Amino acid sequence: DAGVTQSPTHLIKTRGQHVTLRCSPISGHKSVSWYQQVLGQGPQFIFQYYEKEERGRGNFPDRFSARQFPNYSSELNVNALLLGDSALYLCASSSGQSTNEKLFFGSGTQLSVL
Amino acid sequence: AQKVTQAQTEISVVEKEDVTLDCVYETRDTTYYLFWYKQPPSGELVFLIRRNSFDEQNEISGRYSWNFQKSTSSFNFTITASQVVDSAVYFCALSLLDSNYQLIWGAGTKLIIKP
C-alpha cells in the first residue's frame, strides 16, 4: 500500500506569490494534518482536517488555508509568500482525529521563497 | 504552558556505543500522550512509540528502549549497540486531550553514529 504522498517535492517561489501544496493520505485514513518545519526546529502544527472539516488550527496567519476533498486528499494554500515561509511542509495522515493517533508522514514539500 | 524540551542539540557516538536521548515535558494536564519520532535525511518522520500518562512501564523494542518517569516529567529514549542506520534527527512530542488536535514538538536531537 502507498504511504502518504506529497507533491511537489521541491518548489521555488518569489515573495508575494501564491503556492498550493498537495497531499494524499494513506488509503482508509480520513484525517490529514499539515505541519511546517523550519530547518533545525521541530514541526509546527498548521491545520488538521477530518472528514473534510477543519478540526484544528495552529498559530499561523490567515494567509495559510487548507481544504480536504471527498477522497480525503488535501491542499495547503499559502498566499502572499514571505521569505519566512521557506520551510519543509509536512503532511500527516491518521485513521482517526484524536490527538493520540499515530501519525504517518509524507516526505514533505521543500518550499524556498526568494 | 505546554512545552517539550530536548536539551541535546546534537550527539555523536561511535557505532556499537549505547546512547540516550533526553526529553523533558511540561504540562498541568493529567491525561496526555508522549511520542518519539525519527526523521532520517529523507525527511519523512517515522513513528517510534506512543505512551499515555497512565502507563509508566518502560518499554523495550529490540535495541530501542524508553524510560518514562512522571516524577521528573521525562521520557528518555535509549539506543543500545547503536548502528550507522540509527543516524537521524529524533523528536519527542506531547499531545493533550484538549490541544486543538495539535502535537507539541521538541526541537529534536541530531544523532550521528560514526562507523
PDB file of C-alpha atoms in Angstrom, chain B residues 5 13 43:
ATOM      1  CA  THR B   5      12.479  20.276  25.736  1.00  0.00           C
ATOM      2  CA  VAL B  13      28.948   8.440  19.118  1.00  0.00           C
ATOM      3  CA  GLY B  43      12.697  13.958   5.668  1.00  0.00           C
TER       4      GLY B  43
END
